[in-house]
Amino acid sequence: QKVHVLPQTVLYIADAETFSGHEECHEQKKARKRNSKETAIALEKLLPKRCQVLGLVTPGIVVTPMGSSSNQPQEIEEGEAGFALLFPKIDGVKIHTFHFSKDLKNRVFDESKFAEAGLKNNPDLRVVLLFGYNSWKSGATRFLHQIVNPLNEKSIILAGGQVESFTSLTSENNNAQPGDACGVVGLAFSGPQIQSATVLLDQDVADERTAEAAMQRLKAANIPERNTIGFMFACVGRGYRHYKTKRNMEADAFRKFFPNVPLFGFFGHGEIGCDRIVTGNFVLRECNDIKDDLLHGYTTVMTLIHLGSTK
C-alpha cells in the first residue's frame, strides 16, 4: 500500500535565468514578470490548495540534489537551477509564511502585525527566515531595519537575505503580490523541539582553512543532525570570485562537517543573520542585552534548523 505525505508548506527558490529563460535587462523586465508568474502558477497547481507556498527568485542557487545525504551540495552561481522544499505536517512544529510590504503612506511600521503573523507573543518561536525584495527601492533598507530590529532577540535565530523578487505567497490569510513595492517575506518555525544555530562568514573568511574553521564552530553547537536542514545565504560577491576561482568552497566545507545534512540556499544582494558561536573554545555565546548586527554585505550566513526527532 502506497502512503502519500502531502506538503503543508513549500519553499521554492530558482535563479532568474530559470524563470526568465534569459538574463534580465531593462527591455525584458515586463516579459520576465509575466513568465515568472506563469511558472509560479504552473508549479502551484501541482500542490494541495491549502498548502502555504513561498517562491523566491535569486541570482544564484545552493542546492543538494534530491535532498539526499549521499549527494554533494552544489553552489550554482551561473545557469538555470532551482529547488523546492516540501514540509509535511510535523508533530510539535508549526511553519507559517508571512509578508510585510512597505506602506507608502506611513513611515512607521505597525508592530501589531508581528503578533498577527505569530512573530510576537509566541514563546515557541525558534527560527525566522527573512527575505527582502526590491531592495533597490527608496526606503527599502530602512523598512528592513523596522522588521529586523524588533525580532533581534537571543531566543530567536534570524537568517536570510535580499532576493530579486518573490513569485508566490499563498496561505489562508495572505495572497498579496508585491507589485513594485518593497518588503519582506519569510517563514517562521515554531515548536519547543526545534533547535538551531548559525555562524557568519565575514570578508576575512577567504580560503579553505578559514571556511572550515567556521563550520567547525557550527558543528560545536551540537545540533542533532537527523531531521535537520542546512541553509546557506551568501553574497553574490562571494563564491568562486571570492575564493580566487575555486568553486563550491563553502558548500564543500559544510559537507565535510555535516555529511548527512542537506544544504539549501542562494546567492543574494545582502545577508541577514549573525554569529552565535564566537568564543575560542567553540561554546555557544551567553545571552546578554547586546543586540546582534544582523544586516551584512559580502558575507555568508550558515544556519542549521533541527525539526525534532522522527518516530
mmCIF file of C-alpha atoms in Angstrom:
data_model
loop_
_atom_site.group_PDB
_atom_site.id
_atom_site.type_symbol
_atom_site.label_atom_id
_atom_site.label_comp_id
_atom_site.label_asym_id
_atom_site.label_seq_id
_atom_site.Cartn_x
_atom_site.Cartn_y
_atom_site.Cartn_z
ATOM 1 C CA GLN A 1 0.000 0.000 0.000
ATOM 2 C CA LYS A 2 1.346 3.390 -1.012
ATOM 3 C CA VAL A 3 1.428 6.180 1.556
ATOM 4 C CA HIS A 4 1.424 9.751 0.278
ATOM 5 C CA VAL A 5 2.626 12.592 2.515
ATOM 6 C CA LEU A 6 1.114 15.884 1.388
ATOM 7 C CA PRO A 7 3.072 19.085 1.939
ATOM 8 C CA GLN A 8 1.619 21.792 4.156
ATOM 9 C CA THR A 9 4.321 24.379 3.476
ATOM 10 C CA VAL A 10 6.556 24.756 0.415
ATOM 11 C CA LEU A 11 9.607 26.950 -0.071
ATOM 12 C CA TYR A 12 10.910 27.033 -3.627
ATOM 13 C CA ILE A 13 13.781 29.103 -4.957
ATOM 14 C CA ALA A 14 15.001 29.456 -8.528
ATOM 15 C CA ASP A 15 17.531 31.724 -10.154
ATOM 16 C CA ALA A 16 16.495 34.478 -12.525
ATOM 17 C CA GLU A 17 17.574 32.564 -15.644
ATOM 18 C CA THR A 18 15.310 29.646 -14.762
ATOM 19 C CA PHE A 19 12.279 31.918 -14.507
ATOM 20 C CA SER A 20 13.034 34.145 -17.489
ATOM 21 C CA GLY A 21 14.930 31.873 -19.849
ATOM 22 C CA HIS A 22 17.482 34.635 -20.344
ATOM 23 C CA GLU A 23 19.480 37.254 -18.490
ATOM 24 C CA GLU A 24 17.325 40.158 -17.404
ATOM 25 C CA CYS A 25 17.756 43.566 -18.965
ATOM 26 C CA HIS A 26 15.612 46.662 -18.799
ATOM 27 C CA GLU A 27 13.683 45.924 -22.017
ATOM 28 C CA GLN A 28 12.869 42.382 -20.884
ATOM 29 C CA LYS A 29 11.523 43.233 -17.409
ATOM 30 C CA LYS A 30 7.849 43.017 -18.350
ATOM 31 C CA ALA A 31 8.314 39.727 -20.181
ATOM 32 C CA ARG A 32 10.204 38.288 -17.223
ATOM 33 C CA LYS A 33 7.491 39.261 -14.737
ATOM 34 C CA ARG A 34 4.846 37.618 -16.881
ATOM 35 C CA ASN A 35 6.931 34.491 -17.327
ATOM 36 C CA SER A 36 7.681 34.285 -13.605
ATOM 37 C CA LYS A 37 4.005 34.451 -12.714
ATOM 38 C CA GLU A 38 3.076 31.784 -15.249
ATOM 39 C CA THR A 39 5.801 29.487 -13.951
ATOM 40 C CA ALA A 40 4.676 30.005 -10.369
ATOM 41 C CA ILE A 41 1.035 29.257 -11.220
ATOM 42 C CA ALA A 42 2.003 26.070 -13.059
ATOM 43 C CA LEU A 43 4.042 24.882 -10.081
ATOM 44 C CA GLU A 44 1.345 25.658 -7.539
ATOM 45 C CA LYS A 45 -1.220 23.650 -9.493
ATOM 46 C CA LEU A 46 0.797 20.573 -8.513
ATOM 47 C CA LEU A 47 0.352 21.309 -4.803
ATOM 48 C CA PRO A 48 -2.623 20.978 -2.430
ATOM 49 C CA LYS A 49 -4.900 24.021 -2.472
ATOM 50 C CA ARG A 50 -4.468 24.765 1.243
ATOM 51 C CA CYS A 51 -0.691 24.497 1.047
ATOM 52 C CA GLN A 52 1.321 27.578 2.056
ATOM 53 C CA VAL A 53 3.752 28.446 -0.731
ATOM 54 C CA LEU A 54 6.656 30.880 -0.763
ATOM 55 C CA GLY A 55 8.570 31.235 -4.024
ATOM 56 C CA LEU A 56 11.713 33.318 -4.483
ATOM 57 C CA VAL A 57 13.846 34.435 -7.438
ATOM 58 C CA THR A 58 17.568 34.925 -6.746
ATOM 59 C CA PRO A 59 20.821 35.458 -8.707
ATOM 60 C CA GLY A 60 22.210 32.015 -7.778
ATOM 61 C CA ILE A 61 21.286 28.787 -6.010
ATOM 62 C CA VAL A 62 22.742 26.484 -3.360
ATOM 63 C CA VAL A 63 21.194 23.029 -3.555
ATOM 64 C CA THR A 64 21.686 19.419 -2.539
ATOM 65 C CA PRO A 65 20.305 17.412 -5.494
ATOM 66 C CA MET A 66 17.197 15.467 -4.437
ATOM 67 C CA GLY A 67 17.998 16.368 -0.840
ATOM 68 C CA SER A 68 19.839 13.097 -0.358
ATOM 69 C CA SER A 69 22.669 12.906 2.148
ATOM 70 C CA SER A 70 24.615 10.883 -0.407
ATOM 71 C CA ASN A 71 24.673 13.823 -2.814
ATOM 72 C CA GLN A 72 27.110 16.704 -2.575
ATOM 73 C CA PRO A 73 25.679 20.229 -2.108
ATOM 74 C CA GLN A 74 26.377 22.491 -5.059
ATOM 75 C CA GLU A 75 26.850 26.244 -5.384
ATOM 76 C CA ILE A 76 25.288 27.072 -8.752
ATOM 77 C CA GLU A 77 26.241 30.668 -9.474
ATOM 78 C CA GLU A 78 25.502 30.608 -13.206
ATOM 79 C CA GLY A 79 22.952 28.830 -15.359
ATOM 80 C CA GLU A 80 19.450 27.556 -14.644
ATOM 81 C CA ALA A 81 18.781 25.963 -11.271
ATOM 82 C CA GLY A 82 16.188 25.738 -8.540
ATOM 83 C CA PHE A 83 14.762 23.601 -5.763
ATOM 84 C CA ALA A 84 11.635 23.121 -3.683
ATOM 85 C CA LEU A 85 11.455 22.115 -0.023
ATOM 86 C CA LEU A 86 8.168 20.411 0.832
ATOM 87 C CA PHE A 87 7.357 20.353 4.542
ATOM 88 C CA PRO A 88 4.630 17.905 5.609
ATOM 89 C CA LYS A 89 2.737 18.149 8.880
ATOM 90 C CA ILE A 90 5.306 17.616 11.642
ATOM 91 C CA ASP A 91 4.171 16.891 15.182
ATOM 92 C CA GLY A 92 5.205 19.694 17.517
ATOM 93 C CA VAL A 93 6.288 22.014 14.678
ATOM 94 C CA LYS A 94 4.402 24.907 13.113
ATOM 95 C CA ILE A 95 5.711 26.560 9.941
ATOM 96 C CA HIS A 96 3.930 29.563 8.507
ATOM 97 C CA THR A 97 4.559 32.200 5.864
ATOM 98 C CA PHE A 98 4.361 35.949 6.385
ATOM 99 C CA HIS A 99 4.591 39.108 4.281
ATOM 100 C CA PHE A 100 5.182 42.741 5.268
ATOM 101 C CA SER A 101 5.152 45.344 2.499
ATOM 102 C CA LYS A 102 6.187 48.968 2.874
ATOM 103 C CA ASP A 103 3.233 51.310 3.317
ATOM 104 C CA LEU A 104 3.909 54.417 1.248
ATOM 105 C CA LYS A 105 1.571 56.457 3.468
ATOM 106 C CA ASN A 106 3.146 55.581 6.826
ATOM 107 C CA ARG A 107 6.837 55.793 7.688
ATOM 108 C CA VAL A 108 6.342 53.864 10.939
ATOM 109 C CA PHE A 109 5.646 50.144 10.724
ATOM 110 C CA ASP A 110 2.667 48.897 12.729
ATOM 111 C CA GLU A 111 4.268 46.308 15.026
ATOM 112 C CA SER A 112 0.880 44.776 15.853
ATOM 113 C CA LYS A 113 1.300 42.964 12.541
ATOM 114 C CA PHE A 114 4.085 40.913 14.156
ATOM 115 C CA ALA A 115 1.626 39.340 16.582
ATOM 116 C CA GLU A 116 -0.818 38.612 13.754
ATOM 117 C CA ALA A 117 1.983 36.781 11.928
ATOM 118 C CA GLY A 118 2.971 34.786 15.020
ATOM 119 C CA LEU A 119 6.264 36.648 15.397
ATOM 120 C CA LYS A 120 5.466 38.234 18.769
ATOM 121 C CA ASN A 121 3.997 36.831 21.993
ATOM 122 C CA ASN A 122 4.928 33.389 20.732
ATOM 123 C CA PRO A 123 7.118 31.572 23.290
ATOM 124 C CA ASP A 124 7.618 28.644 20.901
ATOM 125 C CA LEU A 125 9.097 30.764 18.085
ATOM 126 C CA ARG A 126 12.595 29.443 17.344
ATOM 127 C CA VAL A 127 13.687 30.421 13.809
ATOM 128 C CA VAL A 128 12.682 33.118 11.332
ATOM 129 C CA LEU A 129 13.901 33.037 7.734
ATOM 130 C CA LEU A 130 13.620 36.567 6.271
ATOM 131 C CA PHE A 131 13.859 37.596 2.625
ATOM 132 C CA GLY A 132 13.800 41.217 1.482
ATOM 133 C CA TYR A 133 12.699 42.056 -2.058
ATOM 134 C CA ASN A 134 13.058 45.143 -4.255
ATOM 135 C CA SER A 135 15.932 46.238 -2.026
ATOM 136 C CA TRP A 136 16.951 48.896 -4.564
ATOM 137 C CA LYS A 137 13.756 50.846 -3.881
ATOM 138 C CA SER A 138 13.933 54.053 -1.866
ATOM 139 C CA GLY A 139 13.321 53.333 1.808
ATOM 140 C CA ALA A 140 13.833 49.567 1.450
ATOM 141 C CA THR A 141 16.804 49.397 3.844
ATOM 142 C CA ARG A 142 15.027 51.480 6.465
ATOM 143 C CA PHE A 143 11.948 49.266 6.192
ATOM 144 C CA LEU A 144 14.057 46.120 6.582
ATOM 145 C CA HIS A 145 15.518 47.569 9.795
ATOM 146 C CA GLN A 146 11.967 48.156 11.068
ATOM 147 C CA ILE A 147 11.231 44.458 10.595
ATOM 148 C CA VAL A 148 14.523 43.015 11.819
ATOM 149 C CA ASN A 149 15.165 45.163 14.896
ATOM 150 C CA PRO A 150 12.084 44.091 16.925
ATOM 151 C CA LEU A 151 12.909 40.437 16.186
ATOM 152 C CA ASN A 152 16.532 40.773 17.287
ATOM 153 C CA GLU A 153 16.272 38.522 20.330
ATOM 154 C CA LYS A 154 18.722 35.930 21.588
ATOM 155 C CA SER A 155 15.948 33.331 21.807
ATOM 156 C CA ILE A 156 15.260 33.572 18.057
ATOM 157 C CA ILE A 157 17.590 32.696 15.199
ATOM 158 C CA LEU A 158 17.194 35.079 12.242
ATOM 159 C CA ALA A 159 18.673 34.236 8.841
ATOM 160 C CA GLY A 160 18.088 35.078 5.189
ATOM 161 C CA GLY A 161 18.975 37.713 2.635
ATOM 162 C CA GLN A 162 17.947 40.070 -0.134
ATOM 163 C CA VAL A 163 16.380 38.357 -3.169
ATOM 164 C CA GLU A 164 15.474 39.720 -6.583
ATOM 165 C CA SER A 165 11.753 39.131 -6.155
ATOM 166 C CA PHE A 166 9.180 36.707 -4.875
ATOM 167 C CA THR A 167 6.785 34.972 -7.222
ATOM 168 C CA SER A 168 4.401 33.337 -4.783
ATOM 169 C CA LEU A 169 2.996 33.843 -1.352
ATOM 170 C CA THR A 170 -0.141 31.830 -0.765
ATOM 171 C CA SER A 171 -1.785 30.969 2.517
ATOM 172 C CA GLU A 172 -5.231 31.144 4.054
ATOM 173 C CA ASN A 173 -4.644 34.720 5.222
ATOM 174 C CA ASN A 174 -2.237 36.242 2.746
ATOM 175 C CA ASN A 175 -2.196 36.090 -1.032
ATOM 176 C CA ALA A 176 -0.843 39.557 -1.769
ATOM 177 C CA GLN A 177 1.589 40.140 -4.582
ATOM 178 C CA PRO A 178 4.374 42.728 -4.275
ATOM 179 C CA GLY A 179 3.962 44.801 -7.417
ATOM 180 C CA ASP A 180 6.640 47.491 -7.416
ATOM 181 C CA ALA A 181 6.695 47.928 -3.628
ATOM 182 C CA CYS A 182 9.472 46.754 -1.350
ATOM 183 C CA GLY A 183 9.000 44.454 1.592
ATOM 184 C CA VAL A 184 9.879 41.303 3.465
ATOM 185 C CA VAL A 185 8.563 37.757 3.157
ATOM 186 C CA GLY A 186 9.568 34.713 5.119
ATOM 187 C CA LEU A 187 8.980 31.523 7.053
ATOM 188 C CA ALA A 188 8.605 31.253 10.827
ATOM 189 C CA PHE A 189 9.399 27.970 12.602
ATOM 190 C CA SER A 190 7.736 27.451 15.981
ATOM 191 C CA GLY A 191 7.890 24.484 18.347
ATOM 192 C CA PRO A 192 9.683 23.549 21.573
ATOM 193 C CA GLN A 193 11.561 20.713 19.871
ATOM 194 C CA ILE A 194 13.176 22.952 17.228
ATOM 195 C CA GLN A 195 16.883 23.626 17.649
ATOM 196 C CA SER A 196 19.008 25.987 15.576
ATOM 197 C CA ALA A 197 22.465 27.518 15.343
ATOM 198 C CA THR A 198 24.136 29.931 12.961
ATOM 199 C CA VAL A 199 27.555 31.287 12.031
ATOM 200 C CA LEU A 200 28.601 34.263 9.928
ATOM 201 C CA LEU A 201 31.462 34.019 7.429
ATOM 202 C CA ASP A 202 32.684 37.574 7.015
ATOM 203 C CA GLN A 203 35.030 39.053 4.410
ATOM 204 C CA ASP A 204 38.081 37.702 6.223
ATOM 205 C CA VAL A 205 36.944 34.132 5.553
ATOM 206 C CA ALA A 206 38.629 33.799 2.182
ATOM 207 C CA ASP A 207 40.302 30.371 1.994
ATOM 208 C CA GLU A 208 39.586 26.722 2.698
ATOM 209 C CA ARG A 209 41.140 26.792 6.177
ATOM 210 C CA THR A 210 39.076 29.695 7.488
ATOM 211 C CA ALA A 211 35.882 28.387 5.851
ATOM 212 C CA GLU A 212 36.339 25.023 7.559
ATOM 213 C CA ALA A 213 37.054 26.754 10.882
ATOM 214 C CA ALA A 214 33.637 28.429 10.639
ATOM 215 C CA MET A 215 31.991 25.051 10.003
ATOM 216 C CA GLN A 216 33.858 23.587 12.963
ATOM 217 C CA ARG A 217 32.297 26.233 15.172
ATOM 218 C CA LEU A 218 28.859 25.425 13.768
ATOM 219 C CA LYS A 219 29.497 21.740 14.429
ATOM 220 C CA ALA A 220 30.356 22.565 18.053
ATOM 221 C CA ALA A 221 26.786 23.768 18.623
ATOM 222 C CA ASN A 222 25.886 20.045 18.813
ATOM 223 C CA ILE A 223 22.638 20.417 16.883
ATOM 224 C CA PRO A 224 21.212 16.923 16.200
ATOM 225 C CA GLU A 225 21.862 16.140 12.540
ATOM 226 C CA ARG A 226 18.985 13.768 11.911
ATOM 227 C CA ASN A 227 15.894 15.574 10.589
ATOM 228 C CA THR A 228 17.977 18.729 10.126
ATOM 229 C CA ILE A 229 18.316 21.142 7.185
ATOM 230 C CA GLY A 230 21.230 23.447 6.443
ATOM 231 C CA PHE A 231 20.737 26.873 4.868
ATOM 232 C CA MET A 232 23.414 28.966 3.173
ATOM 233 C CA PHE A 233 22.726 32.609 2.314
ATOM 234 C CA ALA A 234 25.708 34.130 0.517
ATOM 235 C CA CYS A 235 26.547 37.395 -1.199
ATOM 236 C CA VAL A 236 26.792 37.352 -4.994
ATOM 237 C CA GLY A 237 30.315 38.712 -4.494
ATOM 238 C CA ARG A 238 31.493 35.544 -2.787
ATOM 239 C CA GLY A 239 31.555 32.107 -4.409
ATOM 240 C CA TYR A 240 34.356 31.372 -6.834
ATOM 241 C CA ARG A 241 35.165 35.050 -7.301
ATOM 242 C CA HIS A 242 35.880 35.488 -3.609
ATOM 243 C CA TYR A 243 37.861 32.257 -3.346
ATOM 244 C CA LYS A 244 40.063 33.051 -6.353
ATOM 245 C CA THR A 245 38.263 30.855 -8.903
ATOM 246 C CA LYS A 246 37.941 27.824 -6.605
ATOM 247 C CA ARG A 247 34.307 26.785 -6.827
ATOM 248 C CA ASN A 248 31.995 25.273 -4.217
ATOM 249 C CA MET A 249 34.333 26.152 -1.355
ATOM 250 C CA GLU A 250 31.770 26.897 1.349
ATOM 251 C CA ALA A 251 29.381 24.088 0.379
ATOM 252 C CA ASP A 252 32.292 21.639 0.423
ATOM 253 C CA ALA A 253 33.363 22.883 3.856
ATOM 254 C CA PHE A 254 29.813 22.385 5.124
ATOM 255 C CA ARG A 255 29.652 18.836 3.751
ATOM 256 C CA LYS A 256 32.970 17.945 5.404
ATOM 257 C CA PHE A 257 31.495 18.585 8.849
ATOM 258 C CA PHE A 258 27.865 17.729 8.056
ATOM 259 C CA PRO A 259 27.982 14.864 5.532
ATOM 260 C CA ASN A 260 24.382 13.802 6.245
ATOM 261 C CA VAL A 261 22.687 17.224 6.335
ATOM 262 C CA PRO A 262 21.272 18.565 3.028
ATOM 263 C CA LEU A 263 22.190 22.185 2.285
ATOM 264 C CA PHE A 264 19.983 24.725 0.503
ATOM 265 C CA GLY A 265 20.065 28.467 -0.087
ATOM 266 C CA PHE A 266 21.023 31.164 -2.542
ATOM 267 C CA PHE A 267 23.382 33.931 -3.601
ATOM 268 C CA GLY A 268 21.723 37.295 -2.970
ATOM 269 C CA HIS A 269 22.197 41.044 -2.675
ATOM 270 C CA GLY A 270 22.716 41.252 1.096
ATOM 271 C CA GLU A 271 22.653 38.854 4.020
ATOM 272 C CA ILE A 272 20.588 38.640 7.198
ATOM 273 C CA GLY A 273 21.987 36.777 10.183
ATOM 274 C CA CYS A 274 24.609 36.711 12.894
ATOM 275 C CA ASP A 275 27.280 34.615 14.522
ATOM 276 C CA ARG A 276 26.120 32.948 17.724
ATOM 277 C CA ILE A 277 29.253 30.827 18.210
ATOM 278 C CA VAL A 278 32.190 33.146 18.623
ATOM 279 C CA THR A 279 34.367 32.035 21.535
ATOM 280 C CA GLY A 280 37.709 30.324 21.056
ATOM 281 C CA ASN A 281 36.723 27.070 22.729
ATOM 282 C CA PHE A 282 33.686 26.619 20.448
ATOM 283 C CA VAL A 283 30.993 27.104 23.082
ATOM 284 C CA LEU A 284 27.779 28.990 22.478
ATOM 285 C CA ARG A 285 27.928 32.632 23.422
ATOM 286 C CA GLU A 286 25.921 33.514 26.509
ATOM 287 C CA CYS A 287 22.824 35.629 26.005
ATOM 288 C CA ASN A 288 23.121 39.261 27.015
ATOM 289 C CA ASP A 289 21.472 42.580 26.348
ATOM 290 C CA ILE A 290 23.659 43.495 23.370
ATOM 291 C CA LYS A 291 21.799 43.310 20.056
ATOM 292 C CA ASP A 292 23.304 41.414 17.155
ATOM 293 C CA ASP A 293 24.340 43.163 13.951
ATOM 294 C CA LEU A 294 22.040 41.326 11.552
ATOM 295 C CA LEU A 295 22.374 43.094 8.179
ATOM 296 C CA HIS A 296 25.531 42.416 6.179
ATOM 297 C CA GLY A 297 27.179 42.550 2.783
ATOM 298 C CA TYR A 298 29.883 40.360 1.247
ATOM 299 C CA THR A 299 29.288 37.630 3.852
ATOM 300 C CA THR A 300 27.764 34.159 4.118
ATOM 301 C CA VAL A 301 25.264 33.062 6.763
ATOM 302 C CA MET A 302 25.221 29.324 7.558
ATOM 303 C CA THR A 303 22.263 28.077 9.583
ATOM 304 C CA LEU A 304 21.115 24.697 10.892
ATOM 305 C CA ILE A 305 17.445 24.005 11.676
ATOM 306 C CA HIS A 306 16.594 20.785 13.514
ATOM 307 C CA LEU A 307 12.898 19.904 13.350
ATOM 308 C CA GLY A 308 12.891 17.391 16.189
ATOM 309 C CA SER A 309 13.198 13.643 16.379
ATOM 310 C CA THR A 310 11.276 11.478 13.936
ATOM 311 C CA LYS A 311 9.285 8.457 15.024
#
